Coordinates of C-alpha atoms in Angstrom, one line a residue:
X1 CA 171.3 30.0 -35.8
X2 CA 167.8 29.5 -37.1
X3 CA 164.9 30.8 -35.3
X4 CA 164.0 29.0 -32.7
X5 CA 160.4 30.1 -32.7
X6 CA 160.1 28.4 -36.2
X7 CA 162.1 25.6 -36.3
X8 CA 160.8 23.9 -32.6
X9 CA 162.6 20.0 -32.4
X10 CA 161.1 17.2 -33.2
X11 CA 160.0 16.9 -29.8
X12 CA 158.5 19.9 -29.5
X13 CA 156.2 20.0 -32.4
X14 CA 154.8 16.9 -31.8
X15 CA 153.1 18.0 -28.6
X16 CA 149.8 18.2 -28.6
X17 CA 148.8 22.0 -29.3
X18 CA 146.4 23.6 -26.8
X19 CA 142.8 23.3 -28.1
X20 CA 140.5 25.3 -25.8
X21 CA 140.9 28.0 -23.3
X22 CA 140.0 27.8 -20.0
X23 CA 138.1 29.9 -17.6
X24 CA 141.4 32.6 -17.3
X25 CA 141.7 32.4 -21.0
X26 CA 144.7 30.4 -20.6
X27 CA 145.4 27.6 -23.3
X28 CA 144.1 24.0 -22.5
X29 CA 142.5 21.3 -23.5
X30 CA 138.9 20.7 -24.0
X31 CA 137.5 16.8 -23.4
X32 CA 135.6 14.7 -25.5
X33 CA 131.9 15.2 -26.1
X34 CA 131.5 11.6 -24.0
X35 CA 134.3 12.5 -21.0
X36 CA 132.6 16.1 -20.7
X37 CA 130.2 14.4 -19.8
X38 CA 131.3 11.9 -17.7
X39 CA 133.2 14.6 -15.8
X40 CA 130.8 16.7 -14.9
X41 CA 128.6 13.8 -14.3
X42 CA 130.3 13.3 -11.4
X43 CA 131.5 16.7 -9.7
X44 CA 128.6 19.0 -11.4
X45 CA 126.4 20.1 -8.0
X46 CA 124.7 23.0 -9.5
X47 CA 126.0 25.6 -6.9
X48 CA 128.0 28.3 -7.6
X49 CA 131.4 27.5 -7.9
X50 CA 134.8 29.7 -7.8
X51 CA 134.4 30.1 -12.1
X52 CA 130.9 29.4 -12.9
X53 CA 127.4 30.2 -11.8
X54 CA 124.9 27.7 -11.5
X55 CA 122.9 28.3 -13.7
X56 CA 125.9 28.3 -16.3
X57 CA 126.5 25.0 -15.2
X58 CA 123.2 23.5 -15.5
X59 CA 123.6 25.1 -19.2
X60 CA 126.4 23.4 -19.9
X61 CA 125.5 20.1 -18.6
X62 CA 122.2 20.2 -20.7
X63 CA 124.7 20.9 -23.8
X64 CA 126.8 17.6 -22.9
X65 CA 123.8 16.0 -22.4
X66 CA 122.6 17.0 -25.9
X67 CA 125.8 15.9 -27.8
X68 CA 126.2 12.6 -26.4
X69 CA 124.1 9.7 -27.3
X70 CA 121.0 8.6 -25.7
X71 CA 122.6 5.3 -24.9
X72 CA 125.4 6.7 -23.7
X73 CA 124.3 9.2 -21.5
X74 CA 122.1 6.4 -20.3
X75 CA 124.9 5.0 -19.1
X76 CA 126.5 8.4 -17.3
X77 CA 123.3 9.0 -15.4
X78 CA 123.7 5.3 -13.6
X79 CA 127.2 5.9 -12.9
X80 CA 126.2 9.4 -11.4
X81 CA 124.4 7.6 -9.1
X82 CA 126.0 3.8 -8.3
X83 CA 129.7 4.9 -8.5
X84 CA 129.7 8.5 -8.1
X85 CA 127.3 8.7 -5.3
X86 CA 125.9 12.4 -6.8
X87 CA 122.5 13.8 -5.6
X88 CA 121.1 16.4 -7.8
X89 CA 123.1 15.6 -11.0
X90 CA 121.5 11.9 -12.1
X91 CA 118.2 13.4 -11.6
X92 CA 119.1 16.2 -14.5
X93 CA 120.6 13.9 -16.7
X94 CA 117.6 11.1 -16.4
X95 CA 115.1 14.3 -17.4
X96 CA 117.1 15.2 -20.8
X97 CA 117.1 11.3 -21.5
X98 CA 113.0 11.2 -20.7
X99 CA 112.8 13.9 -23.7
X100 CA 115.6 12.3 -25.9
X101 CA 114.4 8.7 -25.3
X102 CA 111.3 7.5 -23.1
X103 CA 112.0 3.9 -24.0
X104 CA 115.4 4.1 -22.8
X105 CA 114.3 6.4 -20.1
X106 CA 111.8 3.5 -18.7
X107 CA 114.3 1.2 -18.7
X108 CA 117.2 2.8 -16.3
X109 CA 114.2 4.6 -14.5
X110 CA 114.8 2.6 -11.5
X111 CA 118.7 2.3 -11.6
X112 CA 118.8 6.3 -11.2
X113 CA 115.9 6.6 -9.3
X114 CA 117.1 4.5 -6.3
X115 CA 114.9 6.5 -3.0
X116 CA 112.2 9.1 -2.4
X117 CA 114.4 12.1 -2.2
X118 CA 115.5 11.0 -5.8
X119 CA 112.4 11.2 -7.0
X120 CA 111.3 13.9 -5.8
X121 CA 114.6 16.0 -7.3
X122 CA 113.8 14.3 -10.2
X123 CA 110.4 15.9 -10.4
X124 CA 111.6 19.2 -9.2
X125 CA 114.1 19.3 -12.2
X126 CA 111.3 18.2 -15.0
X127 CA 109.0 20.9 -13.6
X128 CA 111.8 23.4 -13.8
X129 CA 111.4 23.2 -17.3
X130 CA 115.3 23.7 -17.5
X131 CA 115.7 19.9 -19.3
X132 CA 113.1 21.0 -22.2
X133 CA 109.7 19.9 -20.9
X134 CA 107.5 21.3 -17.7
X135 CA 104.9 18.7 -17.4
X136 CA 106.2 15.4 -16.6
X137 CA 104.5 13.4 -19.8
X138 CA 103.5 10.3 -19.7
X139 CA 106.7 8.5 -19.4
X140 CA 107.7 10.2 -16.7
X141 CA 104.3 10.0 -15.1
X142 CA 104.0 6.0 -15.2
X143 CA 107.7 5.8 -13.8
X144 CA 106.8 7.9 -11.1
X145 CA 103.3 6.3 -10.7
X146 CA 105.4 2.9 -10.8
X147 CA 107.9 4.2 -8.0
X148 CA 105.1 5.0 -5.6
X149 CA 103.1 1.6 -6.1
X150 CA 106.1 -0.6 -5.9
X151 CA 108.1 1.2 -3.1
X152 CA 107.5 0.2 1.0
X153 CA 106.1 1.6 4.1
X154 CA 109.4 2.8 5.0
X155 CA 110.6 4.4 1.5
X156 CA 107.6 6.4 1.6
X157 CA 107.8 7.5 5.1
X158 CA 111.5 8.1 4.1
X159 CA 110.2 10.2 1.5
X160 CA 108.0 12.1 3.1
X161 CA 110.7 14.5 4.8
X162 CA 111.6 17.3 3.0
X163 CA 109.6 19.9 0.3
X164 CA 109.9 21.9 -2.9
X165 CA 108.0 19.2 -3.8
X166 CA 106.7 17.1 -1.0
X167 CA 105.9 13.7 -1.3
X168 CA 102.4 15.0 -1.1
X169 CA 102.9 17.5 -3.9
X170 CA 104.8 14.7 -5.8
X171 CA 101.8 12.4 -5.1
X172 CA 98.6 14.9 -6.3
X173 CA 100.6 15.3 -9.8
X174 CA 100.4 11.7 -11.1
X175 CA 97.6 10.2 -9.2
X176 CA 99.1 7.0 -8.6
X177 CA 95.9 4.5 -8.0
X178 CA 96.9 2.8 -4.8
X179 CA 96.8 -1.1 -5.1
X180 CA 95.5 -1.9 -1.7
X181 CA 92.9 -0.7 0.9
X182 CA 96.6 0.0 3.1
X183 CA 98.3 1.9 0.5
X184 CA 95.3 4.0 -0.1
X185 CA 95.3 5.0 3.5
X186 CA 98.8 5.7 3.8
X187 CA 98.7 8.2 0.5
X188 CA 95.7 9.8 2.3
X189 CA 97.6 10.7 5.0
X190 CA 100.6 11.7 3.4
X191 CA 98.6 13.9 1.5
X192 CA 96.5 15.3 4.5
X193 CA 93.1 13.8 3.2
X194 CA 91.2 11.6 5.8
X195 CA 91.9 8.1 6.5
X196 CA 91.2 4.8 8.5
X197 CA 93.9 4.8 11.3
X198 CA 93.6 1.2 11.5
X199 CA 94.8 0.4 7.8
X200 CA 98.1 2.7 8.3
X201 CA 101.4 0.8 8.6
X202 CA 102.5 0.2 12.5
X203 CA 105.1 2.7 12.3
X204 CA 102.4 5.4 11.8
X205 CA 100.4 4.5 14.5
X206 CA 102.8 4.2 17.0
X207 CA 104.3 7.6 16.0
X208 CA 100.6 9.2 16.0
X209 CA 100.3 7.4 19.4
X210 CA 103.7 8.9 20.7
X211 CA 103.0 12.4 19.5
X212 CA 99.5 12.4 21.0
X213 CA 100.3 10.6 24.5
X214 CA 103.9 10.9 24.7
X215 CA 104.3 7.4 26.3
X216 CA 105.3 4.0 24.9
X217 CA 108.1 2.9 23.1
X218 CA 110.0 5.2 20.3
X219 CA 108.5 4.8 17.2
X220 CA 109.9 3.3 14.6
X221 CA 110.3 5.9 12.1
X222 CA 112.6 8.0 10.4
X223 CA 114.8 10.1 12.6
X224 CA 113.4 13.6 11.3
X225 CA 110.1 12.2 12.4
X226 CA 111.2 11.7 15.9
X227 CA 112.5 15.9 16.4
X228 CA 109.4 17.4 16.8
X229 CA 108.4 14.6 20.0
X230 CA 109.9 15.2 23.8
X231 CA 112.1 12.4 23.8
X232 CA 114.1 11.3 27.1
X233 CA 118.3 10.8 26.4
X234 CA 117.4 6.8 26.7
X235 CA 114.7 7.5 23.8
X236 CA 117.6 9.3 22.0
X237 CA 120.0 6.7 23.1
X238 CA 117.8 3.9 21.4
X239 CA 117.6 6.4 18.1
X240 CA 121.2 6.4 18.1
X241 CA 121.5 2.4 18.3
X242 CA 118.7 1.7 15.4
X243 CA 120.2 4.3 13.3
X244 CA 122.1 4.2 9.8
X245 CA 125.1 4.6 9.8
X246 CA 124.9 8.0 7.9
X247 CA 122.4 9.3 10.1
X248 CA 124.3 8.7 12.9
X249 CA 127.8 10.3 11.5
X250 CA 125.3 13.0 10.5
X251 CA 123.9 13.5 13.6
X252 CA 126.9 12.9 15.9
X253 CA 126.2 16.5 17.7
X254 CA 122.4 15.9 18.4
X255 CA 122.9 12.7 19.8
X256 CA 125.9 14.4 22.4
X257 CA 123.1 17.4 23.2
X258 CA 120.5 15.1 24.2
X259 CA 122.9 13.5 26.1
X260 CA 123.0 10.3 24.9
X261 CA 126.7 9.5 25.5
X262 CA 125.7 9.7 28.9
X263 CA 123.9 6.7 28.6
X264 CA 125.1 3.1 29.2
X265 CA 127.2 1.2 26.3
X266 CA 126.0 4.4 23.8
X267 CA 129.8 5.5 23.1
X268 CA 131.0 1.6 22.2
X269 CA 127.5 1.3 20.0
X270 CA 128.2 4.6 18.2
X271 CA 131.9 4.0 18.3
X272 CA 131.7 0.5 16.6
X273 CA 129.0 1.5 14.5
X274 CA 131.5 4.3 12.8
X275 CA 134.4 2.2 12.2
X276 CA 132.5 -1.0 11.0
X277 CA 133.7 -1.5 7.0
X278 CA 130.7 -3.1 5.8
X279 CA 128.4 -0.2 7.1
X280 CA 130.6 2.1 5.7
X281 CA 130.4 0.6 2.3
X282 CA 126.5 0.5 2.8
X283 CA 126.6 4.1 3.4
X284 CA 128.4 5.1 0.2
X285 CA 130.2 7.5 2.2
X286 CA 132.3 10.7 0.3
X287 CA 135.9 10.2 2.1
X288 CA 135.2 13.8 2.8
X289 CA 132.4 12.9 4.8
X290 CA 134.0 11.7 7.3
X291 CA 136.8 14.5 7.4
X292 CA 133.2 17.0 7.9
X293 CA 132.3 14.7 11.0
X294 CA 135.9 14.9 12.4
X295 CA 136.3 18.6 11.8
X296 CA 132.8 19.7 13.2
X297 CA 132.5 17.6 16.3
X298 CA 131.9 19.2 19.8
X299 CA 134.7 20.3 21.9
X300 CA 133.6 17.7 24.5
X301 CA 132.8 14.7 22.3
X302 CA 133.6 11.8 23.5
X303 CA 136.9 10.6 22.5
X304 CA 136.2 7.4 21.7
X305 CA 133.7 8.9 19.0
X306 CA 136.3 10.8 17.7
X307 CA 138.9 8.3 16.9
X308 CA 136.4 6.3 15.4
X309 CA 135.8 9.1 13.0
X310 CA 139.7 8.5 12.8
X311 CA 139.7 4.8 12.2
X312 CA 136.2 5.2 9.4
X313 CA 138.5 6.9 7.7
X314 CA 141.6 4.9 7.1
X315 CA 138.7 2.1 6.1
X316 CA 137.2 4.6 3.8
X317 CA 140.3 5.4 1.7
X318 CA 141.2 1.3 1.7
X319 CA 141.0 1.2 -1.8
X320 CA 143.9 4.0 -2.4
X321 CA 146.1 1.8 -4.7
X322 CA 149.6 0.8 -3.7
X323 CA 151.6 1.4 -6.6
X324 CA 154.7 -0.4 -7.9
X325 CA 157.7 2.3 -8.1
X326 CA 157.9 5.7 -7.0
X327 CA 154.4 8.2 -6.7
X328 CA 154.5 11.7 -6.8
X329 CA 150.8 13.6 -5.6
X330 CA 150.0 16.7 -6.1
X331 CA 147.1 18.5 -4.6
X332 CA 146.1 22.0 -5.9
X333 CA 146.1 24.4 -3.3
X334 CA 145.4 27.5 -5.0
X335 CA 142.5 30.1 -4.4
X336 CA 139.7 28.3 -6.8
X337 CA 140.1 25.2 -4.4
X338 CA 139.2 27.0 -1.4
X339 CA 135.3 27.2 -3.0
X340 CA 133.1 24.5 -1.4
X341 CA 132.6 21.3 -3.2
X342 CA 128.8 22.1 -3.4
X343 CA 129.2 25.3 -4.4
X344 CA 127.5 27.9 -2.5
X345 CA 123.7 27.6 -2.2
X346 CA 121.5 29.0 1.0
X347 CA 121.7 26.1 3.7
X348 CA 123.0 23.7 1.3
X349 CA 126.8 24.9 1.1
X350 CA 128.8 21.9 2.6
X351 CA 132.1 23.0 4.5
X352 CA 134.2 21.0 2.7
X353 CA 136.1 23.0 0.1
X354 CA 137.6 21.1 -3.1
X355 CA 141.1 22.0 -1.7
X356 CA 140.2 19.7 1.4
X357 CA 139.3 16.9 -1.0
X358 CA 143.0 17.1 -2.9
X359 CA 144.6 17.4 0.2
X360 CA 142.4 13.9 1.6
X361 CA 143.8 12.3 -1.6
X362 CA 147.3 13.4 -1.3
X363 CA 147.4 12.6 2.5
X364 CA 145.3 9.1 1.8
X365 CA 148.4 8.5 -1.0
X366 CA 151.2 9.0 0.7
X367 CA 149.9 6.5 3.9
X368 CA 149.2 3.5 1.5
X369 CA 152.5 4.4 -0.4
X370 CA 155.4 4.5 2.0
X371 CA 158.2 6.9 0.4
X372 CA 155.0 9.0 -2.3
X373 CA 156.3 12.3 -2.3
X374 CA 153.5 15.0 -2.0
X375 CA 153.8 18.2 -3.8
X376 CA 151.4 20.9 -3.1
X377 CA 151.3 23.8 -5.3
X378 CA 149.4 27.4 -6.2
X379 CA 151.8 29.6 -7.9
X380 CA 155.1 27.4 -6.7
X381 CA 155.2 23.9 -4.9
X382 CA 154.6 24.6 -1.4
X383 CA 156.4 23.4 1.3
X384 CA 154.8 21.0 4.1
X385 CA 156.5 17.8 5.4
X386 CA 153.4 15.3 6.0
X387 CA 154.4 13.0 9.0
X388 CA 154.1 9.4 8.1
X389 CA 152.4 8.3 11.6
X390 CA 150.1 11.3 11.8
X391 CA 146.6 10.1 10.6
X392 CA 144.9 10.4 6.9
X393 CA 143.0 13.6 8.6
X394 CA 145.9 15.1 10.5
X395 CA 148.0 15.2 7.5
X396 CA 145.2 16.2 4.8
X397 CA 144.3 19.3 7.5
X398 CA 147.8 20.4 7.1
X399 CA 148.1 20.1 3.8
X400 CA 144.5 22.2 3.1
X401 CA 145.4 24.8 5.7
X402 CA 148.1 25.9 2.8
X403 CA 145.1 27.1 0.4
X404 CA 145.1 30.3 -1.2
X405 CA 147.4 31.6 -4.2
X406 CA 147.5 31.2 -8.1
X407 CA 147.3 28.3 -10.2
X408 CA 150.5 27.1 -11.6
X409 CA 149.9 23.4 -13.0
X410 CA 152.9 23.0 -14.0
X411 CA 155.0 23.9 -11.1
X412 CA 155.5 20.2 -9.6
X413 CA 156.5 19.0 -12.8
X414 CA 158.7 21.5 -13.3
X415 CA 160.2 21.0 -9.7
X416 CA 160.8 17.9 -10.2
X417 CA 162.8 18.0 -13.7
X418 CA 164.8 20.8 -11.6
X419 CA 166.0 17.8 -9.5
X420 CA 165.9 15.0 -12.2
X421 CA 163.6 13.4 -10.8
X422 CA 161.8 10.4 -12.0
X423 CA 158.5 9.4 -11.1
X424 CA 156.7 6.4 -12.0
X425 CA 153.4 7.5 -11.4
X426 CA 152.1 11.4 -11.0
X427 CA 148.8 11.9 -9.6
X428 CA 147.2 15.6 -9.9
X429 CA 144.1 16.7 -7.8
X430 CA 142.8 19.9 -9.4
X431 CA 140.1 22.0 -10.5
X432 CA 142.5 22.8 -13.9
X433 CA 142.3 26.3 -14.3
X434 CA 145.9 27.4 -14.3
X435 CA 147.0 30.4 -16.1
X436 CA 150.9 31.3 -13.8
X437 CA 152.1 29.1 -16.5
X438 CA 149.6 30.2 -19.7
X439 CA 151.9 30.4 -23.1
X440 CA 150.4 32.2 -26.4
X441 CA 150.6 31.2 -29.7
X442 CA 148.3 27.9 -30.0
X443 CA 151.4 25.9 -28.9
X444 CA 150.9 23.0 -25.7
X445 CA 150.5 23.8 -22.4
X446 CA 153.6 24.3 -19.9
X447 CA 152.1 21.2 -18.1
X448 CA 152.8 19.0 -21.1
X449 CA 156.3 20.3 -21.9
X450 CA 156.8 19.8 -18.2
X451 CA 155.8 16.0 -18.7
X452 CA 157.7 15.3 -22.1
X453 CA 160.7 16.5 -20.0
X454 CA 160.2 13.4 -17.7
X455 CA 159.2 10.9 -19.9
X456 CA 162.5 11.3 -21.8
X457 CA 163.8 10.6 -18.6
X458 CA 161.1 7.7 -18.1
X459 CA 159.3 6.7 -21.2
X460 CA 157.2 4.2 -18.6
X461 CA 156.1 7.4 -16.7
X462 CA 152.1 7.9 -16.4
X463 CA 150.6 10.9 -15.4
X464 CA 146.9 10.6 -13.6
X465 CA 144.9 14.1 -13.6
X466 CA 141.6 14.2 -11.3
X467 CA 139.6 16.5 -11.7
X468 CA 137.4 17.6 -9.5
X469 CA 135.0 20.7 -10.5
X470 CA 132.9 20.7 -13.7
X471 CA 134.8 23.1 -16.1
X472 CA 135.7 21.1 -19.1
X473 CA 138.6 21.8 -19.8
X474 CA 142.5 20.0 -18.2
X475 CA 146.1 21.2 -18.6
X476 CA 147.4 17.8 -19.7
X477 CA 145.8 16.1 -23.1
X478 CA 144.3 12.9 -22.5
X479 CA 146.2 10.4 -24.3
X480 CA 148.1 6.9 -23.5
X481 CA 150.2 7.8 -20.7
X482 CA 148.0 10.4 -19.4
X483 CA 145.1 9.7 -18.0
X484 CA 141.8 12.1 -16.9
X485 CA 139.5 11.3 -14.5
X486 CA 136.4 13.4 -12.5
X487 CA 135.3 12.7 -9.3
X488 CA 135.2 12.8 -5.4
X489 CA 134.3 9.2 -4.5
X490 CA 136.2 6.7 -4.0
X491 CA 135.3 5.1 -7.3
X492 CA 139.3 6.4 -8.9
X493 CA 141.0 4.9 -6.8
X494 CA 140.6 1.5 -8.9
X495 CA 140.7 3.1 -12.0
X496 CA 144.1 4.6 -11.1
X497 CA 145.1 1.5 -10.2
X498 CA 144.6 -0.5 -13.2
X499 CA 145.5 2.3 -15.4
X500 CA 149.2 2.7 -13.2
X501 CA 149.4 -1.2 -13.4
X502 CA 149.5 -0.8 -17.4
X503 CA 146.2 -2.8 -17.1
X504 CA 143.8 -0.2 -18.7
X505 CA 144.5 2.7 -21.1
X506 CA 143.7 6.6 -20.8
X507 CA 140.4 5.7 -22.3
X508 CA 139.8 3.5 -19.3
X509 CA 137.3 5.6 -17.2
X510 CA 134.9 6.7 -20.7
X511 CA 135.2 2.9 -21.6
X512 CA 134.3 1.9 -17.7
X513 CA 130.6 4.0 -18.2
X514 CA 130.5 2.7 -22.2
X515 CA 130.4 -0.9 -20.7
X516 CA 127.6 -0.4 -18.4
X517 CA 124.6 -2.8 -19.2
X518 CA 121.3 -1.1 -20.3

């Protein structure tokens, strides 16, 4: 017999060869110049993850953000921010386009730069000097000017909570020249200069009126304002009806300290407020945010609050697509997924770790699609039996309580061509760094000669890979039945949806941020 080794089928040699390696040294494939960046755009948080220290990160995003074009990474930094719902990384990627392009820059200023606590990041990353530039230029400076000018009473008081820079610090850099006698007096307070009282807005007043006496009604103000006053549980009671709906979900243990479920009708207002759909769409809310809520509660909350943490959630994950044939999902629960999504930075490290996330996705998968099988995997498939009436949370906390061994990418597949199994659709949640299953020799991945095994069993078959940590590289080469995709909002769902309906090709999600309107 000929060597084997040499003279590979047909099949085999036209698989794609493994092109990069990734953080284990293990062959994989390395993304576009444009999906790089659209990946990271959306799961980059500049902490430091399980591979990957943040400041390696921010060097590799600046890269991305180098290679691409200004147009296009116009584009990323807006979908950062509308569909991806990310904090820190819209403000980096707006400063590399204020040095690329200022034109360009001044005209998505105000698409990226959507509240105070935006603009002030995006200051703190020009003055970093870690985009190329530490003063902010004049580009930057007339945005900012323009932000300030334009914005209301209440975005300004809104971003006046927080520092490193304050809205004050933020304010004495660019001078803005106030266009009435009432803005003039507001940026003297902010700033701590003297002011006419009488020219502030009403919300000020009554605070400084509050603060000073103690008496009257609540001021309207935001919530961070009101910590600092001696506030009655029927003060905090009211704060907890006129609050956002983030705040609230945020603040869910405050409001039961200050005993505010005590109070008459609070637990139906809070209650209703939690599982209402439209303020949940308002809210932009991370699925996961709601699974940090349910999992951090007090052990006497109410539990009508608690099932309507329950309830937010089915809304939240709504727009999991029901797909036509049979779905396979596979959440990674190896020891790289138990790092936080946030990465770890002091006071800032969320508790949600990316293996939660996969496990939400999974559990979310399987409730929309009666008779999904889900696969979890580190070094093997795991074993867990999800119970069908159990809710989205329920299942997704069994499913992350399996976290910890190596990555094996290509274990599902592999279970299932054990079983000759045919899927229709097989949907990965992972941060991609598998090396159980690395092969030398330049050839393709074991993930990929995994999949050709099924898809000569279905040629139809379509393979969906999120990815959902900023490494750059995947175990499965995007191409027309395999799609990769980046993120942890909601915002996939749809575009595994069209892209499993044969409605959109693997291109889909690059194409989706190309066709964004500058």
């Amino acid at each position: 017999m000929a060597n084997k080794s040499v003279f590979a089928s047909i099949k085999g040699r036209l698989l794609p060869k493994a092109t990069a390696r990734n953080a284990h040294a293990a062959p994989a494939y390395a993304y576009s110049d444009a999906h790089a960046l659209a990946q990271v755009a959306v799961t980059g948080t500049f902490g430091g993850m399980f591979y990957q220290s943040p400041q390696e990160e921010l060097e590799y995003v600046v890269d991305v953000a180098e290679a691409v074009d200004t147009r296009f990474l116009a584009r990323a930094a807006i979908y950062a921010r509308k569909s991806g719902h990310m904090k820190d990384m819209p403000a980096v990627l707006l400063a590399v386009l204020a040095r690329r392009d200022p034109v360009l820059f001044r005209a998505v200023f105000d698409r990226v730069v959507d509240n105070g606590k935006m603009l002030r990041t995006f200051v703190q990353v020009i003055r970093s000097g870690q985009t190329g530039r530490k003063s902010l230029g004049s580009a930057p400076k007339a945005m900012v000017q323009n932000w300030l000018n334009a914005a209301s009473d209440r975005a300004l008081l809104n971003a006046n909570i927080g520092n490193d820079p304050s809205l004050a610090d933020v304010i004495k850099m660019v001078h803005p020249k106030p266009a009435s006698p009432e803005r003039e007096a507001l940026f003297a307070w902010i700033v701590g200069r003297p002011c006419n009282a009488a020219l502030l807005p009403q919300a000020v007043r009554g605070w400084m009126a509050y603060n000073e006496t103690g008496k009257g009604p609540v001021p309207d103000v935001p919530f961070q304002m009101l910590t600092q006053l001696d506030l009655s549980a029927h003060d905090w009671a009211r704060i907890a009806r006129n609050g956002s709906w983030q705040m609230v979900r945020q603040n869910l243990n405050t409001f039961h300290r200050h005993g505010v479920f005590g109070v008459a009708r609070s637990v139906e207002h809070v209650a209703a407020l939690l599982r209402n759909p439209e303020a949940i769409a308002k809210a932009r809310a991370f699925p996961y945010q709601l699974m940090v809520a349910a999992q951090n509660v007090a052990a006497d909350m109410p539990h009508q609050i608690v099932d309507a943490l329950h309830d937010a959630m089915e809304i939240a994950v709504q727009n999991v697509p029901k797909i036509a044939g049979q779905v396979v999902v596979c959440p990674d629960v190896s020891g790289s997924m138990t790092w936080s999504v946030t990465g770890y930075r002091p006071g800032a490290t969320s508790a949600v770790r990316h293996v939660d996330v996969a496990a939400l996705t999974a559990a979310a998968f399987a409730r929309v699609n009666r008779g999904c099988q889900v696969l979890p995997f580190d070094f093997d498939v795991r074993d867990v039996r999800l119970r069908p009436r159990d809710t989205i949370l329920t299942n997704a906390e069994r499913l992350a309580a399996l976290g910890g061994g190596g990555t094996n990418c290509s274990a599902p597949l592999k279970w299932l061509n054990g079983r000759g199994r045919s899927p229709d659709l097989v949907v990965f949640v992972s941060d991609n760094q598998s090396w159980v299953d690395a092969r030398t020799g330049g050839q393709a991945t074991a993930m990929m000669k995994e999949w050709e095994v099924i898809k000569r069993r279905n040629p139809k078959a379509r393979l969906v890979c999120i990815d959902i940590a900023p490494y750059g590289t995947t175990q499965a080469q995007t191409r027309e039945d395999v799609l990769n995709i980046g993120g942890f909002s909601d915002a996939v769902f749809g575009q595994i949806a069209a892209f499993a309906a044969g409605r959109a090709g693997s291109d889909h999600w690059v194409g989706k941020i190309e066709k964004i309107e500058l």
